Coordinates of C-alpha atoms and ligand atoms in Angstrom, one line a residue:
M22 CA 0.2 0.0 0.3
S23 CA 1.3 3.5 -1.0
F24 CA 0.9 5.4 2.4
F25 CA -0.7 8.4 1.3
T26 CA 0.9 9.4 -1.7
K27 CA -2.3 9.7 -3.4
L28 CA -4.0 10.9 -0.8
R29 CA -1.4 14.1 -0.6
E30 CA -1.4 14.1 -4.2
R31 CA -5.0 14.3 -4.8
L32 CA -6.6 15.8 -1.6
T33 CA -6.1 19.0 -3.4
G34 CA -9.9 20.2 -3.2
S35 CA -9.6 20.3 0.8
S36 CA -6.2 21.3 1.5
S37 CA -6.9 24.1 -0.6
K38 CA -10.2 25.0 0.8
I39 CA -9.3 25.1 4.4
G40 CA -5.7 26.0 3.6
A41 CA -6.9 28.9 1.5
G42 CA -9.6 29.9 3.9
L43 CA -6.7 30.3 7.1
D44 CA -5.1 32.6 4.7
G45 CA -7.9 34.7 3.9
I46 CA -8.1 34.8 7.5
V47 CA -4.5 35.5 8.4
D48 CA -4.6 38.4 5.8
A49 CA -7.5 39.6 6.6
A50 CA -5.9 41.3 9.7
P51 CA -8.1 44.2 10.8
E52 CA -4.9 46.3 11.8
A53 CA -3.5 45.1 8.2
A54 CA 0.3 45.6 9.8
P55 CA 2.8 46.1 7.0
A56 CA 5.4 43.1 6.5
P57 CA 8.6 44.1 8.4
A58 CA 11.1 44.9 5.5
P59 CA 13.6 41.6 5.3
V60 CA 16.6 41.8 6.9
P61 CA 19.2 41.8 3.9
S62 CA 21.9 38.6 4.6
G63 CA 22.7 38.3 1.3
G64 CA 25.9 40.2 1.5
I65 CA 29.8 39.3 2.5
V66 CA 27.9 39.1 6.3
G67 CA 25.6 36.4 5.4
R68 CA 28.3 34.5 3.4
L69 CA 30.9 34.7 6.4
F70 CA 28.3 33.6 9.2
G71 CA 26.3 31.2 7.0
T72 CA 23.1 33.3 7.7
A73 CA 20.3 31.9 5.8
P74 CA 19.1 33.8 3.1
A75 CA 16.2 36.3 4.3
K76 CA 12.4 35.1 3.5
P77 CA 9.9 37.7 3.2
E78 CA 8.1 37.9 6.6
E79 CA 4.6 36.0 6.2
P80 CA 1.9 38.2 7.4
R81 CA 0.5 37.6 11.1
R82 CA -2.7 38.2 12.9
A83 CA -3.1 38.9 16.5
L84 CA -5.6 35.6 17.7
D85 CA -8.5 37.6 19.1
D86 CA -12.3 36.6 19.3
E87 CA -13.3 38.0 15.9
M88 CA -10.5 35.5 14.4
L89 CA -11.5 32.9 16.5
E90 CA -15.1 32.9 14.9
E91 CA -13.6 33.6 11.3
L92 CA -11.9 30.4 11.9
E93 CA -15.2 28.6 13.5
D94 CA -17.2 29.5 10.6
M95 CA -14.8 28.1 7.9
L96 CA -14.2 25.1 9.7
V97 CA -18.0 24.8 9.6
Q98 CA -18.1 25.5 6.0
A99 CA -15.5 22.6 5.7
D100 CA -17.8 19.9 6.9
L101 CA -16.0 19.6 10.0
G102 CA -19.6 20.4 11.7
V103 CA -20.5 22.8 14.5
D104 CA -19.3 20.9 17.6
T105 CA -16.4 19.8 16.1
A106 CA -15.4 23.3 14.6
L107 CA -16.2 25.0 18.6
R108 CA -14.0 22.1 19.9
V109 CA -10.9 22.5 17.7
T110 CA -11.2 26.2 18.0
A111 CA -11.4 26.5 21.7
N112 CA -8.3 24.4 21.8
I113 CA -6.3 26.7 19.4
A114 CA -7.3 29.7 21.1
E115 CA -6.1 28.0 25.1
G116 CA -3.3 30.0 26.3
R117 CA -2.6 31.9 23.1
M118 CA -4.8 35.0 23.0
G119 CA -3.3 38.1 21.7
R120 CA -0.6 35.9 19.9
R121 CA 0.4 37.1 16.3
L122 CA 0.2 33.8 14.4
S123 CA 1.2 33.5 11.0
S124 CA -0.9 30.8 8.5
T125 CA 1.8 28.6 8.7
E126 CA 1.5 28.4 12.3
L127 CA -2.1 28.4 12.1
K128 CA -2.2 25.5 9.7
E129 CA 0.2 23.5 11.9
L130 CA -1.8 24.0 15.4
L131 CA -5.2 22.9 13.3
A132 CA -3.2 20.0 12.1
G133 CA -2.0 19.3 15.5
E134 CA -5.9 19.2 16.6
I135 CA -7.2 17.2 14.1
A136 CA -4.5 14.5 13.9
R137 CA -5.4 14.6 17.9
I138 CA -9.1 13.4 16.9
M139 CA -8.3 11.4 13.9
T140 CA -5.4 9.5 15.8
P141 CA -7.3 6.8 17.8
V142 CA -9.9 6.2 14.5
A143 CA -6.8 5.7 12.1
R144 CA -6.8 1.4 12.5
P145 CA -6.2 -0.6 9.5
L146 CA -9.1 -3.5 9.3
P147 CA -8.8 -6.1 12.3
L148 CA -7.6 -9.9 11.0
Y149 CA -9.0 -12.3 13.1
P150 CA -7.2 -16.3 13.2
K151 CA -11.0 -17.4 12.2
K152 CA -11.3 -19.2 8.5
P153 CA -13.2 -17.5 6.8
Q154 CA -12.8 -14.0 8.1
V155 CA -16.3 -12.6 7.5
V156 CA -16.3 -9.1 6.4
L157 CA -19.7 -7.7 5.4
V158 CA -19.8 -4.6 3.4
V159 CA -22.8 -2.1 3.9
G160 CA -23.7 1.7 2.4
V161 CA -26.0 3.5 0.5
N162 CA -26.3 2.7 -3.5
G163 CA -23.4 4.6 -5.0
A164 CA -20.9 5.0 -1.6
G165 CA -18.7 2.9 -3.5
K166 CA -18.9 -0.9 -1.5
T167 CA -18.3 -2.8 -4.7
T168 CA -15.5 -0.8 -5.5
T169 CA -14.2 -0.7 -2.2
I170 CA -14.7 -5.3 -2.1
G171 CA -12.6 -5.1 -5.4
K172 CA -9.7 -2.8 -4.0
L173 CA -9.6 -4.8 -0.6
A174 CA -9.5 -8.5 -2.4
S175 CA -6.7 -7.4 -4.7
Q176 CA -4.6 -6.0 -1.6
F177 CA -5.6 -9.3 0.6
R178 CA -4.5 -11.6 -2.7
A179 CA -1.3 -9.2 -2.5
A180 CA -0.7 -9.9 0.7
G181 CA -0.8 -13.6 0.1
K182 CA -4.6 -14.4 1.7
S183 CA -7.2 -16.3 0.1
V184 CA -10.0 -14.3 -0.6
M185 CA -14.0 -15.0 -1.8
I186 CA -16.6 -12.5 -2.4
A187 CA -20.6 -13.0 -2.1
A188 CA -22.3 -10.6 -4.7
G189 CA -25.1 -10.1 -2.3
D190 CA -26.5 -7.1 -4.2
T191 CA -28.9 -9.3 -5.9
F192 CA -31.4 -6.9 -6.6
R193 CA -29.5 -5.2 -9.5
A194 CA -28.4 -7.6 -12.5
A195 CA -25.8 -4.8 -13.4
A196 CA -24.2 -5.2 -9.6
V197 CA -23.3 -8.5 -9.7
E198 CA -21.5 -8.2 -13.7
Q199 CA -19.4 -5.1 -11.9
L200 CA -18.4 -7.0 -8.9
Q201 CA -17.6 -10.3 -11.5
I202 CA -15.2 -8.0 -13.1
W203 CA -13.7 -6.7 -9.9
G204 CA -13.4 -10.4 -9.5
Q205 CA -11.5 -11.2 -11.9
R206 CA -9.2 -8.2 -11.7
A207 CA -8.4 -9.0 -8.3
G208 CA -8.4 -12.5 -9.2
V209 CA -10.6 -13.9 -6.8
P210 CA -13.8 -16.2 -7.5
V211 CA -17.2 -14.4 -7.0
M212 CA -20.4 -16.3 -6.0
V213 CA -23.4 -14.8 -7.8
A214 CA -27.2 -15.8 -7.5
A215 CA -29.9 -15.3 -10.0
Q216 CA -31.3 -11.9 -9.6
G217 CA -33.9 -11.3 -6.9
S218 CA -32.9 -14.3 -5.6
D219 CA -32.1 -14.3 -1.6
P220 CA -29.1 -12.7 -0.8
A221 CA -29.1 -14.6 2.8
S222 CA -29.1 -17.9 1.2
L223 CA -26.4 -16.8 -1.2
A224 CA -24.2 -15.8 1.9
F225 CA -24.7 -19.2 3.4
D226 CA -23.5 -21.0 0.1
A227 CA -20.3 -18.6 0.3
M228 CA -19.6 -19.9 3.6
T229 CA -20.3 -23.2 2.9
R230 CA -17.5 -23.2 0.0
A231 CA -15.7 -20.6 2.0
E232 CA -15.2 -23.1 4.6
A233 CA -14.6 -26.4 2.6
E234 CA -11.8 -24.5 0.7
G235 CA -10.3 -22.8 3.9
T236 CA -10.8 -19.3 2.3
D237 CA -9.4 -16.8 4.4
L238 CA -11.3 -14.0 3.6
L239 CA -15.1 -13.9 2.8
M240 CA -16.3 -10.3 1.7
I241 CA -20.3 -10.1 1.1
D242 CA -21.7 -7.2 -0.8
T243 CA -25.0 -6.2 0.0
A244 CA -27.7 -4.0 -1.6
G245 CA -28.0 0.0 -0.5
R246 CA -31.6 0.5 -1.2
L247 CA -32.5 2.9 2.0
Q248 CA -35.4 4.1 0.2
N249 CA -37.0 0.6 1.8
R250 CA -35.5 1.1 5.1
Q251 CA -36.9 -1.7 6.6
D252 CA -36.5 -4.5 3.9
L253 CA -32.8 -3.7 3.9
M254 CA -32.9 -3.9 7.8
E255 CA -34.6 -7.5 7.5
E256 CA -32.2 -8.0 4.4
L257 CA -28.8 -7.1 6.8
A258 CA -30.1 -9.5 9.8
K259 CA -31.1 -12.4 7.9
I260 CA -27.8 -12.2 6.3
V261 CA -26.3 -11.9 9.6
R262 CA -28.3 -14.3 11.0
V263 CA -27.4 -17.4 8.6
I264 CA -24.1 -16.7 8.5
R265 CA -24.0 -17.1 12.1
K266 CA -25.3 -20.5 11.8
K267 CA -22.0 -21.7 10.7
D268 CA -19.7 -19.3 12.7
P269 CA -21.5 -17.5 15.8
T270 CA -18.8 -15.1 15.8
A271 CA -19.2 -13.9 12.2
P272 CA -19.5 -11.0 10.7
H273 CA -15.9 -10.2 12.0
N274 CA -16.4 -7.0 10.5
T275 CA -19.3 -5.1 9.2
L276 CA -17.8 -2.1 7.3
L277 CA -20.0 0.8 6.6
V278 CA -18.8 2.8 3.0
L279 CA -19.2 6.3 3.0
D280 CA -18.9 8.7 0.2
A281 CA -17.0 11.8 1.0
T282 CA -18.7 13.8 -1.6
T283 CA -21.9 13.3 0.6
G284 CA -20.3 15.6 3.1
Q285 CA -22.5 16.3 6.5
N286 CA -25.0 13.8 5.0
A287 CA -22.2 10.6 5.6
L288 CA -23.2 11.7 9.2
N289 CA -27.1 10.7 9.0
Q290 CA -25.6 7.3 6.9
V291 CA -24.0 6.3 10.3
E292 CA -26.5 6.9 12.4
T293 CA -28.9 5.1 10.0
F294 CA -27.0 2.1 9.3
R295 CA -25.8 1.5 12.7
Q296 CA -29.2 1.0 13.7
L297 CA -29.7 -1.6 10.6
A298 CA -26.1 -3.1 11.5
D299 CA -23.8 -3.5 14.0
V300 CA -21.0 -1.4 12.1
S301 CA -17.5 -2.1 13.1
G302 CA -15.6 0.3 11.0
L303 CA -15.2 2.7 8.0
V304 CA -14.4 3.1 4.7
M305 CA -14.2 6.8 3.4
T306 CA -14.5 6.5 -0.5
K307 CA -14.0 9.7 -3.1
L308 CA -12.0 11.6 -1.2
D309 CA -9.7 12.4 -4.5
G310 CA -10.6 15.5 -5.7
T311 CA -13.5 16.3 -3.1
A312 CA -13.3 19.3 -0.9
R313 CA -15.3 17.7 1.9
G314 CA -13.0 15.5 3.5
G315 CA -13.1 17.6 6.5
V316 CA -16.6 15.3 7.5
L317 CA -14.2 12.6 8.2
V318 CA -13.0 14.8 11.1
A319 CA -16.7 15.6 12.2
L320 CA -17.5 11.5 12.1
A321 CA -14.1 10.6 14.3
D322 CA -15.2 13.6 16.8
R323 CA -18.3 12.3 16.9
F324 CA -18.7 8.3 16.5
G325 CA -15.2 7.0 17.2
L326 CA -15.3 4.4 14.7
P327 CA -12.5 3.1 13.6
I328 CA -11.8 4.6 9.8
H329 CA -10.1 1.1 8.1
A330 CA -9.2 2.8 4.8
I331 CA -9.9 5.8 2.6
G332 CA -10.7 5.4 -1.3
V333 CA -8.6 8.0 -3.7
G334 CA -10.0 7.0 -7.1
E335 CA -11.6 4.5 -9.5
Q336 CA -8.9 2.2 -10.2
I337 CA -7.7 -1.1 -7.9
D338 CA -5.1 0.2 -6.1
D339 CA -6.7 3.4 -4.9
L340 CA -7.2 2.7 -1.6
D341 CA -5.0 3.6 0.9
A342 CA -4.7 2.6 4.9
F343 CA -5.9 5.7 7.0
D344 CA -2.8 7.6 8.4
A345 CA -4.2 10.4 11.1
N346 CA -1.2 12.8 10.8
D347 CA -0.6 12.5 6.5
F348 CA -4.5 13.2 6.6
A349 CA -4.3 16.0 8.7
R350 CA -1.7 17.8 7.3
A351 CA -2.7 16.8 3.7
L352 CA -6.2 18.4 4.8
V353 CA -5.2 22.0 6.2
G354 CA -2.7 22.3 3.0
L355 CA 0.7 21.6 4.7
Ligands
GDP420 N1 -13.3 9.0 -7.7 C1 -13.7 7.9 -6.9 N2 -14.7 7.4 -7.3 C2 -14.8 6.2 -6.3 C3 -14.2 5.8 -5.6 N3 -14.9 5.1 -5.1 C4 -16.0 4.5 -5.8 N4 -16.0 5.2 -6.9 C5 -17.1 5.3 -7.8 O1 -18.5 5.4 -7.6 C6 -19.5 4.3 -8.2 C7 -20.1 3.7 -7.4 O2 -19.0 3.2 -6.8 P1 -19.8 1.6 -6.0 O3 -18.9 0.8 -6.0 O4 -20.7 0.8 -7.7 O5 -20.8 1.9 -5.2 P2 -21.9 1.0 -4.4 O6 -23.3 0.9 -5.2 O7 -22.1 1.1 -3.2 O8 -21.7 -0.6 -4.7 C8 -18.5 3.7 -9.1 O9 -18.2 4.7 -10.7 C9 -17.4 3.8 -8.8 O10 -15.8 3.9 -9.7 C10 -13.5 6.3 -5.3 O11 -12.7 6.3 -4.0 N5 -13.0 8.0 -5.6
MG421 MG1 -22.5 -2.3 -5.5

């Protein structure tokens, strides 16, 4: 896994948003203090004493209530949510009122606060010795479940694990075909059933085959028809019930896949899916090129669910582990 190289390249939308926001706040210093003239140091003295060439001073702004309010508003705009924005701002303010901060210093402070929120949730998908380890994948239509399963299958294969996929979204024929294509790409078998057939019986068959073949990992795709919440809840509950007949400890992980571009809506989706299934961790997709990565901070702060991975593109290797520090720095534009 290329840790966050892709994120750094692609999180440009988010970083420019918060980064530019912070630049704007500092530049908006009411006193508009002119930057002090740079000290000349390129001459003989500089060369003799090894002084670094002078950089033009960054603008600074004294931290006051007005600046904190601007900071708070900007963070709310960047999808951190009101509660998280308030707390982050208060932490930055503590012991620093009146201090003159540059945009870079403010970014460092903000990155530190965000990293502190994200560090406890940055956890890889836990691996259990159980065979097969069952990963149930849930989320609304279009969130990126099928794509994420394909990417995960490929990474586990590359790590030497045997993998099987059950195409539990039996509602849409196209969904099954899509998963078969991902299965081919990742080199893993995909168990399918007739369109409209019971996903629970498919899950049961997949468990049976995975057990017989000694498969390490069984990933079960599901439908995401939230419009029919009661049906979906029953469908998921039934899948869990039948696989527990085979292994009472399954599913070992229930991954909720969320689309970063939905912004604050991701918070509602977590609330909903926690009622539908025993969600054990999150995957956030489409962080490439979206300006809404801030919602991850709100999610972490509010729910504390592990973030196992992030999607940074549509290709098979576009799934990264989640690293709190890298994410925080990329988000604030450092
Ligand atoms: N840019 C981008 N697109 C993604 C990512 N993950 C999934 N997609 C796209 O989102 C769309 C829906 O994905 P799909 O896996 O079918 O969602 P599902 O309905 O939850 O199974 C597809 O066009 C995917 O290529 C990602 O991390 N980045
Ligand atoms: Mg799908």
